[in-house]
């Protein structure tokens, strides 16, 4: 059920992200963070993984907070 819903809403989410540059993150940064995530998983480092995921998603979290207030900002990675 969830997979089906994701297939329906994903194209709209991607258009929205692109329009408002929600995930305007340099590729090198994304790759480094994902490699670090894999290492945290291998190390079974739950606390480190939690911190890393929150850091990784910080722009998205900030964007969501502002958009729920009706404030949709244009921003670059790391800056709102």
Coordinates of C-alpha atoms in Angstrom, one line a residue:
X1 CA 0.0 0.0 0.0
X2 CA 2.7 2.5 1.0
X3 CA 4.8 1.6 -2.1
X4 CA 1.8 2.3 -4.3
X5 CA 1.2 5.7 -2.6
X6 CA 4.8 6.6 -3.0
X7 CA 4.7 5.8 -6.7
X8 CA 1.8 8.2 -7.1
X9 CA 3.2 11.1 -5.1
X10 CA 6.9 10.9 -5.8
X11 CA 6.8 12.8 -9.2
X12 CA 5.0 15.8 -7.6
X13 CA 7.4 15.8 -4.6
X14 CA 10.4 15.8 -7.0
X15 CA 8.9 18.8 -9.0
X16 CA 8.3 20.7 -5.7
X17 CA 11.8 20.0 -4.5
X18 CA 13.3 21.1 -7.8
X19 CA 11.1 24.3 -7.9
X20 CA 12.1 25.4 -4.4
X21 CA 15.6 24.0 -4.4
X22 CA 14.9 22.0 -1.3
X23 CA 17.7 19.6 -1.9
X24 CA 20.3 21.8 -3.6
X25 CA 23.2 19.9 -2.1
X26 CA 26.5 19.5 -3.8
X27 CA 27.0 15.9 -5.1
X28 CA 30.3 15.5 -3.2
X29 CA 28.5 16.3 0.0
X30 CA 25.7 13.8 -0.7
X31 CA 28.1 11.0 -1.6
X32 CA 30.3 11.7 1.5
X33 CA 27.2 11.7 3.8
X34 CA 25.9 8.4 2.3
X35 CA 29.3 6.8 2.7
X36 CA 29.3 7.9 6.3
X37 CA 25.8 6.5 6.8
X38 CA 26.9 3.1 5.4
X39 CA 29.8 3.1 7.9
X40 CA 27.5 4.0 10.8
X41 CA 25.3 1.1 9.8
X42 CA 28.3 -1.3 9.6
X43 CA 29.4 -0.1 13.0
X44 CA 25.9 -0.4 14.4
X45 CA 26.3 3.2 15.7
X46 CA 22.7 4.2 16.4
X47 CA 23.5 7.5 18.1
X48 CA 25.9 8.5 15.4
X49 CA 23.4 7.5 12.7
X50 CA 20.7 9.5 14.3
X51 CA 22.9 12.6 14.4
X52 CA 24.0 12.1 10.8
X53 CA 20.5 11.6 9.5
X54 CA 19.3 14.8 11.3
X55 CA 22.2 16.7 9.8
X56 CA 21.6 15.2 6.4
X57 CA 18.0 16.2 6.4
X58 CA 18.4 19.5 8.2
X59 CA 17.6 21.6 5.1
X60 CA 14.5 19.5 4.5
X61 CA 13.4 19.8 8.1
X62 CA 13.9 23.6 8.1
X63 CA 12.1 23.9 4.8
X64 CA 9.1 21.9 6.1
X65 CA 8.9 24.0 9.3
X66 CA 8.8 27.2 7.2
X67 CA 6.4 25.9 4.6
X68 CA 3.9 24.9 7.3
X69 CA 3.9 28.6 8.3
X70 CA 3.3 29.6 4.6
X71 CA 6.8 30.8 4.2
X72 CA 8.4 29.0 1.3
X73 CA 12.0 30.2 1.0
X74 CA 14.5 30.1 -1.8
X75 CA 17.7 28.9 -0.3
X76 CA 21.0 27.3 -0.9
X77 CA 22.4 24.2 0.9
X78 CA 23.1 25.1 4.5
X79 CA 21.5 28.5 4.4
X80 CA 17.9 29.5 4.9

